[in-house]
PDB file of C-alpha atoms in Angstrom:
ATOM      1  CA  MET A   1      -0.074   0.149   0.155  1.00  0.00           C
ATOM      2  CA  ASN A   2       1.030   3.454  -0.650  1.00  0.00           C
ATOM      3  CA  SER A   3       0.551   6.525   1.980  1.00  0.00           C
ATOM      4  CA  ALA A   4      -2.684   7.151   0.398  1.00  0.00           C
ATOM      5  CA  GLY A   5      -4.212   3.682   0.788  1.00  0.00           C
ATOM      6  CA  GLY A   6      -3.426   2.556  -3.123  1.00  0.00           C
ATOM      7  CA  TYR A   7      -1.854  -0.547  -4.171  1.00  0.00           C
ATOM      8  CA  GLU A   8       1.602  -0.729  -5.137  1.00  0.00           C
ATOM      9  CA  PHE A   9       2.418  -2.682  -8.220  1.00  0.00           C
ATOM     10  CA  GLU A  10       3.898  -5.447  -5.894  1.00  0.00           C
ATOM     11  CA  ASP A  11       0.527  -5.862  -4.465  1.00  0.00           C
ATOM     12  CA  LEU A  12      -1.333  -6.682  -7.589  1.00  0.00           C
ATOM     13  CA  SER A  13      -2.000 -10.212  -8.849  1.00  0.00           C
ATOM     14  CA  ILE A  14      -3.952 -11.569 -11.842  1.00  0.00           C
ATOM     15  CA  GLY A  15      -7.711 -12.094 -10.918  1.00  0.00           C
ATOM     16  CA  GLN A  16      -7.804  -9.870  -7.962  1.00  0.00           C
ATOM     17  CA  SER A  17     -11.012  -7.995  -8.144  1.00  0.00           C
ATOM     18  CA  VAL A  18     -13.533  -5.331  -6.539  1.00  0.00           C
ATOM     19  CA  ALA A  19     -17.135  -4.560  -7.175  1.00  0.00           C
ATOM     20  CA  PHE A  20     -19.075  -1.644  -5.695  1.00  0.00           C
ATOM     21  CA  GLY A  21     -22.870  -0.761  -6.076  1.00  0.00           C
ATOM     22  CA  ARG A  22     -24.786   2.741  -6.791  1.00  0.00           C
ATOM     23  CA  THR A  23     -28.442   3.353  -7.421  1.00  0.00           C
ATOM     24  CA  VAL A  24     -28.919   5.632 -10.144  1.00  0.00           C
ATOM     25  CA  SER A  25     -31.248   8.407  -9.179  1.00  0.00           C
ATOM     26  CA  GLU A  26     -33.069  11.151 -11.074  1.00  0.00           C
ATOM     27  CA  ALA A  27     -30.785  13.580  -9.326  1.00  0.00           C
ATOM     28  CA  ASP A  28     -27.593  11.606 -10.439  1.00  0.00           C
ATOM     29  CA  ILE A  29     -28.853  12.113 -13.972  1.00  0.00           C
ATOM     30  CA  ALA A  30     -29.463  15.581 -13.706  1.00  0.00           C
ATOM     31  CA  ALA A  31     -26.015  16.291 -12.079  1.00  0.00           C
ATOM     32  CA  PHE A  32     -24.123  14.420 -14.758  1.00  0.00           C
ATOM     33  CA  ALA A  33     -25.943  16.752 -17.296  1.00  0.00           C
ATOM     34  CA  GLY A  34     -24.876  19.696 -15.633  1.00  0.00           C
ATOM     35  CA  VAL A  35     -21.424  18.794 -15.001  1.00  0.00           C
ATOM     36  CA  SER A  36     -20.780  17.472 -18.651  1.00  0.00           C
ATOM     37  CA  GLY A  37     -23.299  19.499 -20.622  1.00  0.00           C
ATOM     38  CA  ASP A  38     -24.756  16.297 -22.051  1.00  0.00           C
ATOM     39  CA  THR A  39     -28.428  17.444 -21.876  1.00  0.00           C
ATOM     40  CA  ASN A  40     -29.703  14.845 -24.331  1.00  0.00           C
ATOM     41  CA  PRO A  41     -33.215  14.668 -24.146  1.00  0.00           C
ATOM     42  CA  ALA A  42     -32.986  11.022 -23.586  1.00  0.00           C
ATOM     43  CA  HIS A  43     -31.744  11.331 -20.466  1.00  0.00           C
ATOM     44  CA  LEU A  44     -33.812  14.452 -19.201  1.00  0.00           C
ATOM     45  CA  ASP A  45     -37.057  14.725 -20.719  1.00  0.00           C
ATOM     46  CA  ALA A  46     -39.325  12.025 -19.805  1.00  0.00           C
ATOM     47  CA  GLU A  47     -41.836  12.771 -22.550  1.00  0.00           C
ATOM     48  CA  TYR A  48     -39.290  12.617 -25.267  1.00  0.00           C
ATOM     49  CA  ALA A  49     -37.964   9.285 -23.936  1.00  0.00           C
ATOM     50  CA  ALA A  50     -41.077   7.737 -23.949  1.00  0.00           C
ATOM     51  CA  GLY A  51     -40.911   8.040 -28.116  1.00  0.00           C
ATOM     52  CA  THR A  52     -37.412   6.349 -28.026  1.00  0.00           C
ATOM     53  CA  ARG A  53     -36.549   2.973 -28.418  1.00  0.00           C
ATOM     54  CA  PHE A  54     -35.669   2.796 -24.456  1.00  0.00           C
ATOM     55  CA  LYS A  55     -39.615   4.215 -24.006  1.00  0.00           C
ATOM     56  CA  GLN A  56     -38.358   5.879 -20.694  1.00  0.00           C
ATOM     57  CA  ARG A  57     -35.308   7.965 -19.845  1.00  0.00           C
ATOM     58  CA  ILE A  58     -31.857   6.576 -19.635  1.00  0.00           C
ATOM     59  CA  ALA A  59     -28.615   7.364 -17.595  1.00  0.00           C
ATOM     60  CA  HIS A  60     -25.718   8.642 -19.354  1.00  0.00           C
ATOM     61  CA  GLY A  61     -23.633   6.060 -20.801  1.00  0.00           C
ATOM     62  CA  MET A  62     -20.482   7.589 -19.389  1.00  0.00           C
ATOM     63  CA  LEU A  63     -21.982   7.746 -15.725  1.00  0.00           C
ATOM     64  CA  SER A  64     -21.268   4.159 -16.002  1.00  0.00           C
ATOM     65  CA  ALA A  65     -17.851   4.687 -17.113  1.00  0.00           C
ATOM     66  CA  ALA A  66     -17.549   6.872 -14.121  1.00  0.00           C
ATOM     67  CA  TYR A  67     -18.252   4.152 -12.024  1.00  0.00           C
ATOM     68  CA  ILE A  68     -15.334   2.522 -13.609  1.00  0.00           C
ATOM     69  CA  SER A  69     -13.320   5.615 -12.972  1.00  0.00           C
ATOM     70  CA  ALA A  70     -14.390   5.278  -9.235  1.00  0.00           C
ATOM     71  CA  ALA A  71     -13.596   1.662  -8.643  1.00  0.00           C
ATOM     72  CA  LEU A  72     -10.059   2.278 -10.145  1.00  0.00           C
ATOM     73  CA  GLY A  73      -9.232   5.423  -8.582  1.00  0.00           C
ATOM     74  CA  THR A  74     -10.686   4.308  -4.986  1.00  0.00           C
ATOM     75  CA  ARG A  75     -10.535   0.838  -4.725  1.00  0.00           C
ATOM     76  CA  LEU A  76      -8.215  -1.502  -7.100  1.00  0.00           C
ATOM     77  CA  PRO A  77      -5.622  -0.131  -7.662  1.00  0.00           C
ATOM     78  CA  GLY A  78      -6.934   2.828  -5.639  1.00  0.00           C
ATOM     79  CA  PRO A  79      -4.993   6.340  -5.376  1.00  0.00           C
ATOM     80  CA  GLY A  80      -1.721   6.607  -7.040  1.00  0.00           C
ATOM     81  CA  ALA A  81      -2.899   4.940 -10.181  1.00  0.00           C
ATOM     82  CA  VAL A  82      -2.209   7.040 -13.325  1.00  0.00           C
ATOM     83  CA  TYR A  83      -5.027   6.325 -16.155  1.00  0.00           C
ATOM     84  CA  ILE A  84      -3.672   5.507 -19.301  1.00  0.00           C
ATOM     85  CA  SER A  85      -6.592   4.070 -21.577  1.00  0.00           C
ATOM     86  CA  GLN A  86      -9.943   2.966 -21.332  1.00  0.00           C
ATOM     87  CA  THR A  87     -12.464   1.026 -23.760  1.00  0.00           C
ATOM     88  CA  LEU A  88     -16.186   1.005 -23.296  1.00  0.00           C
ATOM     89  CA  LYS A  89     -18.733  -1.364 -24.969  1.00  0.00           C
ATOM     90  CA  PHE A  90     -22.451   0.130 -24.015  1.00  0.00           C
ATOM     91  CA  LEU A  91     -24.536  -2.923 -24.115  1.00  0.00           C
ATOM     92  CA  ARG A  92     -27.696  -2.296 -22.610  1.00  0.00           C
ATOM     93  CA  PRO A  93     -29.775   0.983 -21.228  1.00  0.00           C
ATOM     94  CA  VAL A  94     -29.642   1.977 -17.440  1.00  0.00           C
ATOM     95  CA  HIS A  95     -33.002   3.442 -16.094  1.00  0.00           C
ATOM     96  CA  ILE A  96     -33.270   5.247 -13.330  1.00  0.00           C
ATOM     97  CA  GLY A  97     -33.593   3.692 -10.180  1.00  0.00           C
ATOM     98  CA  ALA A  98     -31.386   0.722 -11.422  1.00  0.00           C
ATOM     99  CA  THR A  99     -28.363  -0.610  -9.109  1.00  0.00           C
ATOM    100  CA  VAL A 100     -25.393  -1.013 -10.981  1.00  0.00           C
ATOM    101  CA  ILE A 101     -22.641  -3.128  -9.915  1.00  0.00           C
ATOM    102  CA  THR A 102     -19.137  -2.080 -11.224  1.00  0.00           C
ATOM    103  CA  ARG A 103     -16.767  -4.709 -11.301  1.00  0.00           C
ATOM    104  CA  VAL A 104     -12.770  -4.395 -12.146  1.00  0.00           C
ATOM    105  CA  THR A 105     -10.461  -7.369 -12.283  1.00  0.00           C
ATOM    106  CA  VAL A 106      -6.635  -7.683 -12.841  1.00  0.00           C
ATOM    107  CA  ALA A 107      -6.534  -9.399 -15.961  1.00  0.00           C
ATOM    108  CA  ALA A 108      -2.379  -8.606 -17.170  1.00  0.00           C
ATOM    109  CA  LEU A 109       0.554  -7.246 -15.431  1.00  0.00           C
ATOM    110  CA  ASP A 110       3.461  -5.552 -17.234  1.00  0.00           C
ATOM    111  CA  PRO A 111       6.495  -5.110 -14.560  1.00  0.00           C
ATOM    112  CA  ALA A 112       8.695  -2.985 -17.214  1.00  0.00           C
ATOM    113  CA  LYS A 113       6.027  -0.387 -17.837  1.00  0.00           C
ATOM    114  CA  GLY A 114       4.390  -0.686 -14.470  1.00  0.00           C
ATOM    115  CA  PHE A 115       1.097  -1.284 -16.802  1.00  0.00           C
ATOM    116  CA  VAL A 116      -1.959  -2.943 -15.151  1.00  0.00           C
ATOM    117  CA  THR A 117      -5.083  -4.174 -17.397  1.00  0.00           C
ATOM    118  CA  LEU A 118      -8.371  -4.313 -15.838  1.00  0.00           C
ATOM    119  CA  ALA A 119     -11.400  -6.105 -17.325  1.00  0.00           C
ATOM    120  CA  CYS A 120     -14.078  -3.669 -16.266  1.00  0.00           C
ATOM    121  CA  GLN A 121     -18.029  -4.810 -16.304  1.00  0.00           C
ATOM    122  CA  CYS A 122     -21.039  -2.849 -15.066  1.00  0.00           C
ATOM    123  CA  SER A 123     -23.920  -4.783 -14.856  1.00  0.00           C
ATOM    124  CA  VAL A 124     -27.650  -4.315 -13.511  1.00  0.00           C
ATOM    125  CA  ALA A 125     -30.100  -7.297 -12.045  1.00  0.00           C
ATOM    126  CA  GLY A 126     -27.318  -9.661 -13.576  1.00  0.00           C
ATOM    127  CA  LYS A 127     -26.985  -8.701 -16.874  1.00  0.00           C
ATOM    128  CA  VAL A 128     -24.111  -6.617 -18.311  1.00  0.00           C
ATOM    129  CA  VAL A 129     -24.628  -2.893 -19.291  1.00  0.00           C
ATOM    130  CA  VAL A 130     -21.009  -1.706 -19.839  1.00  0.00           C
ATOM    131  CA  GLU A 131     -18.132  -3.465 -20.350  1.00  0.00           C
ATOM    132  CA  GLY A 132     -14.402  -2.390 -21.235  1.00  0.00           C
ATOM    133  CA  GLU A 133     -10.954  -2.799 -20.470  1.00  0.00           C
ATOM    134  CA  ALA A 134      -8.920   0.077 -18.369  1.00  0.00           C
ATOM    135  CA  VAL A 135      -4.915   0.222 -18.504  1.00  0.00           C
ATOM    136  CA  VAL A 136      -3.382   2.160 -15.481  1.00  0.00           C
ATOM    137  CA  MET A 137       0.168   2.771 -14.381  1.00  0.00           C
ATOM    138  CA  VAL A 138       0.911   1.712 -10.915  1.00  0.00           C
ATOM    139  CA  ALA A 139       4.015   2.574  -9.068  1.00  0.00           C
ATOM    140  CA  LYS A 140       6.478   0.075  -7.467  1.00  0.00           C
ATOM    141  CA  ARG A 141       7.896   0.237  -3.809  1.00  0.00           C
ATOM    142  CA  GLU A 142      10.486   2.733  -3.414  1.00  0.00           C
ATOM    143  CA  GLY A 143      13.641   1.174  -4.154  1.00  0.00           C
ATOM    144  CA  ALA A 144      12.355  -1.827  -6.153  1.00  0.00           C
ATOM    145  CA  THR A 145      13.883  -2.376  -9.511  1.00  0.00           C
ATOM    146  CA  ALA A 146      11.761  -3.445 -12.797  1.00  0.00           C
TER     147      ALA A 146
ATOM    148  CA  MET B   1     -32.837  16.219 -38.772  1.00  0.00           C
ATOM    149  CA  ASN B   2     -34.983  14.057 -36.273  1.00  0.00           C
ATOM    150  CA  SER B   3     -37.890  16.025 -34.326  1.00  0.00           C
ATOM    151  CA  ALA B   4     -35.339  16.267 -31.445  1.00  0.00           C
ATOM    152  CA  GLY B   5     -32.994  18.201 -33.657  1.00  0.00           C
ATOM    153  CA  GLY B   6     -30.420  15.304 -33.807  1.00  0.00           C
ATOM    154  CA  TYR B   7     -28.987  14.184 -37.484  1.00  0.00           C
ATOM    155  CA  GLU B   8     -30.154  11.343 -39.284  1.00  0.00           C
ATOM    156  CA  PHE B   9     -27.788   9.056 -41.353  1.00  0.00           C
ATOM    157  CA  GLU B  10     -28.264  10.743 -44.393  1.00  0.00           C
ATOM    158  CA  ASP B  11     -27.489  14.013 -42.958  1.00  0.00           C
ATOM    159  CA  LEU B  12     -23.902  12.697 -42.114  1.00  0.00           C
ATOM    160  CA  SER B  13     -20.594  12.839 -44.096  1.00  0.00           C
ATOM    161  CA  ILE B  14     -17.288  12.160 -43.623  1.00  0.00           C
ATOM    162  CA  GLY B  15     -15.142  15.118 -42.121  1.00  0.00           C
ATOM    163  CA  GLN B  16     -18.289  16.935 -40.777  1.00  0.00           C
ATOM    164  CA  SER B  17     -17.207  18.297 -37.307  1.00  0.00           C
ATOM    165  CA  VAL B  18     -18.518  20.142 -34.040  1.00  0.00           C
ATOM    166  CA  ALA B  19     -16.031  21.527 -31.252  1.00  0.00           C
ATOM    167  CA  PHE B  20     -17.336  22.791 -28.082  1.00  0.00           C
ATOM    168  CA  GLY B  21     -15.582  24.193 -25.011  1.00  0.00           C
ATOM    169  CA  ARG B  22     -15.770  23.783 -20.959  1.00  0.00           C
ATOM    170  CA  THR B  23     -13.720  25.453 -18.381  1.00  0.00           C
ATOM    171  CA  VAL B  24     -13.203  23.152 -15.331  1.00  0.00           C
ATOM    172  CA  SER B  25     -14.090  24.655 -12.206  1.00  0.00           C
ATOM    173  CA  GLU B  26     -13.410  23.335  -8.938  1.00  0.00           C
ATOM    174  CA  ALA B  27     -17.159  22.792  -8.104  1.00  0.00           C
ATOM    175  CA  ASP B  28     -17.056  20.437 -11.587  1.00  0.00           C
ATOM    176  CA  ILE B  29     -14.791  18.112 -10.248  1.00  0.00           C
ATOM    177  CA  ALA B  30     -16.552  17.980  -6.680  1.00  0.00           C
ATOM    178  CA  ALA B  31     -19.572  17.419  -8.635  1.00  0.00           C
ATOM    179  CA  PHE B  32     -18.291  14.490 -10.388  1.00  0.00           C
ATOM    180  CA  ALA B  33     -16.724  12.920  -7.463  1.00  0.00           C
ATOM    181  CA  GLY B  34     -19.914  13.112  -5.997  1.00  0.00           C
ATOM    182  CA  VAL B  35     -22.289  11.633  -8.660  1.00  0.00           C
ATOM    183  CA  SER B  36     -19.728   8.873  -9.781  1.00  0.00           C
ATOM    184  CA  GLY B  37     -18.283   8.112  -5.970  1.00  0.00           C
ATOM    185  CA  ASP B  38     -14.842   8.771  -7.440  1.00  0.00           C
ATOM    186  CA  THR B  39     -13.380  10.721  -4.470  1.00  0.00           C
ATOM    187  CA  ASN B  40      -9.517   9.761  -5.483  1.00  0.00           C
ATOM    188  CA  PRO B  41      -7.442  12.471  -3.365  1.00  0.00           C
ATOM    189  CA  ALA B  42      -5.658  13.233  -6.578  1.00  0.00           C
ATOM    190  CA  HIS B  43      -9.084  15.106  -7.662  1.00  0.00           C
ATOM    191  CA  LEU B  44     -10.120  16.374  -4.165  1.00  0.00           C
ATOM    192  CA  ASP B  45      -7.151  16.887  -1.937  1.00  0.00           C
ATOM    193  CA  ALA B  46      -4.682  19.699  -2.749  1.00  0.00           C
ATOM    194  CA  GLU B  47      -2.173  18.737  -0.216  1.00  0.00           C
ATOM    195  CA  TYR B  48      -2.064  15.347  -1.416  1.00  0.00           C
ATOM    196  CA  ALA B  49      -2.038  16.414  -4.849  1.00  0.00           C
ATOM    197  CA  ALA B  50       1.053  18.575  -4.256  1.00  0.00           C
ATOM    198  CA  GLY B  51       3.242  15.488  -3.728  1.00  0.00           C
ATOM    199  CA  THR B  52       2.011  13.759  -6.753  1.00  0.00           C
ATOM    200  CA  ARG B  53       3.687  13.749 -10.246  1.00  0.00           C
ATOM    201  CA  PHE B  54       1.151  16.329 -11.366  1.00  0.00           C
ATOM    202  CA  LYS B  55       1.804  18.641  -8.397  1.00  0.00           C
ATOM    203  CA  GLN B  56      -1.561  19.777  -8.088  1.00  0.00           C
ATOM    204  CA  ARG B  57      -5.140  18.433  -8.261  1.00  0.00           C
ATOM    205  CA  ILE B  58      -6.040  17.237 -11.610  1.00  0.00           C
ATOM    206  CA  ALA B  59      -9.849  16.703 -13.179  1.00  0.00           C
ATOM    207  CA  HIS B  60     -11.166  13.087 -13.507  1.00  0.00           C
ATOM    208  CA  GLY B  61     -10.042  11.674 -16.814  1.00  0.00           C
ATOM    209  CA  MET B  62     -13.823  10.534 -17.438  1.00  0.00           C
ATOM    210  CA  LEU B  63     -15.001  14.430 -17.097  1.00  0.00           C
ATOM    211  CA  SER B  64     -13.326  14.883 -20.604  1.00  0.00           C
ATOM    212  CA  ALA B  65     -14.956  11.821 -21.428  1.00  0.00           C
ATOM    213  CA  ALA B  66     -18.056  13.377 -20.563  1.00  0.00           C
ATOM    214  CA  TYR B  67     -17.665  16.204 -22.604  1.00  0.00           C
ATOM    215  CA  ILE B  68     -17.066  13.547 -25.689  1.00  0.00           C
ATOM    216  CA  SER B  69     -20.503  12.266 -24.549  1.00  0.00           C
ATOM    217  CA  ALA B  70     -21.930  15.693 -24.700  1.00  0.00           C
ATOM    218  CA  ALA B  71     -20.886  16.592 -28.008  1.00  0.00           C
ATOM    219  CA  LEU B  72     -22.251  13.249 -29.342  1.00  0.00           C
ATOM    220  CA  GLY B  73     -25.490  13.388 -27.632  1.00  0.00           C
ATOM    221  CA  THR B  74     -26.137  17.068 -28.112  1.00  0.00           C
ATOM    222  CA  ARG B  75     -24.338  18.162 -31.473  1.00  0.00           C
ATOM    223  CA  LEU B  76     -22.898  15.644 -33.680  1.00  0.00           C
ATOM    224  CA  PRO B  77     -25.025  13.184 -34.435  1.00  0.00           C
ATOM    225  CA  GLY B  78     -27.193  14.647 -31.393  1.00  0.00           C
ATOM    226  CA  PRO B  79     -30.358  13.451 -29.778  1.00  0.00           C
ATOM    227  CA  GLY B  80     -31.360  10.199 -31.307  1.00  0.00           C
ATOM    228  CA  ALA B  81     -27.917   8.608 -31.686  1.00  0.00           C
ATOM    229  CA  VAL B  82     -27.317   5.573 -29.706  1.00  0.00           C
ATOM    230  CA  TYR B  83     -23.941   4.759 -28.270  1.00  0.00           C
ATOM    231  CA  ILE B  84     -22.234   1.926 -29.133  1.00  0.00           C
ATOM    232  CA  SER B  85     -18.537   1.908 -27.731  1.00  0.00           C
ATOM    233  CA  GLN B  86     -15.939   4.388 -27.238  1.00  0.00           C
ATOM    234  CA  THR B  87     -12.248   3.950 -26.658  1.00  0.00           C
ATOM    235  CA  LEU B  88     -10.190   6.657 -24.626  1.00  0.00           C
ATOM    236  CA  LYS B  89      -6.608   7.443 -23.925  1.00  0.00           C
ATOM    237  CA  PHE B  90      -5.598   9.917 -21.341  1.00  0.00           C
ATOM    238  CA  LEU B  91      -2.595  11.634 -22.712  1.00  0.00           C
ATOM    239  CA  ARG B  92      -2.094  14.630 -20.416  1.00  0.00           C
ATOM    240  CA  PRO B  93      -3.533  15.923 -16.782  1.00  0.00           C
ATOM    241  CA  VAL B  94      -6.477  18.689 -16.862  1.00  0.00           C
ATOM    242  CA  HIS B  95      -5.920  21.109 -14.224  1.00  0.00           C
ATOM    243  CA  ILE B  96      -8.825  23.250 -12.577  1.00  0.00           C
ATOM    244  CA  GLY B  97      -9.355  26.505 -14.525  1.00  0.00           C
ATOM    245  CA  ALA B  98      -8.235  24.775 -17.760  1.00  0.00           C
ATOM    246  CA  THR B  99     -10.504  25.113 -20.801  1.00  0.00           C
ATOM    247  CA  VAL B 100     -11.159  21.926 -22.524  1.00  0.00           C
ATOM    248  CA  ILE B 101     -12.155  21.858 -26.142  1.00  0.00           C
ATOM    249  CA  THR B 102     -13.686  18.858 -27.233  1.00  0.00           C
ATOM    250  CA  ARG B 103     -13.953  18.054 -31.047  1.00  0.00           C
ATOM    251  CA  VAL B 104     -15.826  14.949 -32.800  1.00  0.00           C
ATOM    252  CA  THR B 105     -15.445  14.135 -36.061  1.00  0.00           C
ATOM    253  CA  VAL B 106     -17.162  11.843 -38.472  1.00  0.00           C
ATOM    254  CA  ALA B 107     -14.425   9.387 -39.637  1.00  0.00           C
ATOM    255  CA  ALA B 108     -16.396   6.406 -41.144  1.00  0.00           C
ATOM    256  CA  LEU B 109     -19.949   5.608 -41.989  1.00  0.00           C
ATOM    257  CA  ASP B 110     -21.786   2.240 -42.150  1.00  0.00           C
ATOM    258  CA  PRO B 111     -25.036   2.648 -44.028  1.00  0.00           C
ATOM    259  CA  ALA B 112     -25.507  -1.041 -43.651  1.00  0.00           C
ATOM    260  CA  LYS B 113     -25.747  -0.942 -39.751  1.00  0.00           C
ATOM    261  CA  GLY B 114     -26.387   2.448 -39.486  1.00  0.00           C
ATOM    262  CA  PHE B 115     -23.081   2.889 -37.904  1.00  0.00           C
ATOM    263  CA  VAL B 116     -21.304   6.379 -37.263  1.00  0.00           C
ATOM    264  CA  THR B 117     -17.388   6.519 -36.200  1.00  0.00           C
ATOM    265  CA  LEU B 118     -16.258   9.344 -34.977  1.00  0.00           C
ATOM    266  CA  ALA B 119     -12.512  10.731 -34.122  1.00  0.00           C
ATOM    267  CA  CYS B 120     -12.658  12.412 -30.609  1.00  0.00           C
ATOM    268  CA  GLN B 121     -10.187  14.696 -28.944  1.00  0.00           C
ATOM    269  CA  CYS B 122     -10.009  16.882 -26.029  1.00  0.00           C
ATOM    270  CA  SER B 123      -7.363  19.543 -26.077  1.00  0.00           C
ATOM    271  CA  VAL B 124      -6.022  22.449 -23.513  1.00  0.00           C
ATOM    272  CA  ALA B 125      -4.142  25.283 -25.070  1.00  0.00           C
ATOM    273  CA  GLY B 126      -3.685  23.237 -28.125  1.00  0.00           C
ATOM    274  CA  LYS B 127      -2.695  20.179 -26.731  1.00  0.00           C
ATOM    275  CA  VAL B 128      -4.334  16.889 -27.006  1.00  0.00           C
ATOM    276  CA  VAL B 129      -5.441  15.374 -23.344  1.00  0.00           C
ATOM    277  CA  VAL B 130      -7.732  12.689 -24.348  1.00  0.00           C
ATOM    278  CA  GLU B 131      -8.556  11.192 -27.670  1.00  0.00           C
ATOM    279  CA  GLY B 132     -10.388   8.246 -28.766  1.00  0.00           C
ATOM    280  CA  GLU B 133     -13.084   6.931 -31.275  1.00  0.00           C
ATOM    281  CA  ALA B 134     -16.843   6.743 -30.726  1.00  0.00           C
ATOM    282  CA  VAL B 135     -19.374   4.563 -32.623  1.00  0.00           C
ATOM    283  CA  VAL B 136     -22.736   5.510 -32.409  1.00  0.00           C
ATOM    284  CA  MET B 137     -26.063   4.198 -34.172  1.00  0.00           C
ATOM    285  CA  VAL B 138     -28.106   6.679 -36.106  1.00  0.00           C
ATOM    286  CA  ALA B 139     -31.565   6.261 -37.488  1.00  0.00           C
ATOM    287  CA  LYS B 140     -32.032   6.658 -41.221  1.00  0.00           C
ATOM    288  CA  ARG B 141     -34.891   8.725 -42.699  1.00  0.00           C
ATOM    289  CA  GLU B 142     -38.654   7.011 -42.350  1.00  0.00           C
ATOM    290  CA  GLY B 143     -38.833   5.257 -45.482  1.00  0.00           C
ATOM    291  CA  ALA B 144     -34.972   4.984 -46.150  1.00  0.00           C
ATOM    292  CA  THR B 145     -33.828   1.787 -47.366  1.00  0.00           C
ATOM    293  CA  ALA B 146     -30.469   0.504 -46.304  1.00  0.00           C
TER     294      ALA B 146
END
């Protein structure tokens, strides 16, 4: 562990995994629209959304992506990790009131670069809504050599 | 244009592009932390951040990604587009007070699937901070055939 409670590279092993849940509220969607500028009516306008393929308002896909960022930045590897890249596939809509379970799992370790690849999955009621892969850079312990 | 002001597939051509700017405030970072749960001290704790490689608090990388979502969901293609996938490379940190210019550009069109690929780039003071590629699905005009 580093001083901020994050994992150091040597602490990580393939298969290590954390999950956390968030229930999406109407206020979360309004807040996300405000901070991002993404005021697409599919997220904010119930009458418009009733006429779309999803039949009701849906959360921003990037809100689920933000949960992935939270899992990486606060839990695994946690503070100190530097975000390198992320892929995202948006597979299903997320409705207001849904509880999104976000799981990140260490999938590969590159000791030469200090890069850690994590499989990322957000699910609602057991169905995957967003999946992707993150790469983060994690520092080695003081004095460690590659 | 569809009824919500979004482009229909036939309206799009390769090279079409929009850009918009947002200046990142301290309040934006606090709001993003609240809505996502990403309370990593690199974003929230100035004293901790002073000891990191970035020397000061940085915005969540996913905040720039949210600006991409905003460009896609409100401007090009705009309302009605369905997010399929996104890749993101986080190239440089974004500091409080930075103005992020987000540009999305139509890069490929797949009429059979209705898929549109857009190159996405967020820049600060002319330097790219985040880049990636989005795929969205855009409806054809009523009665149009593939």
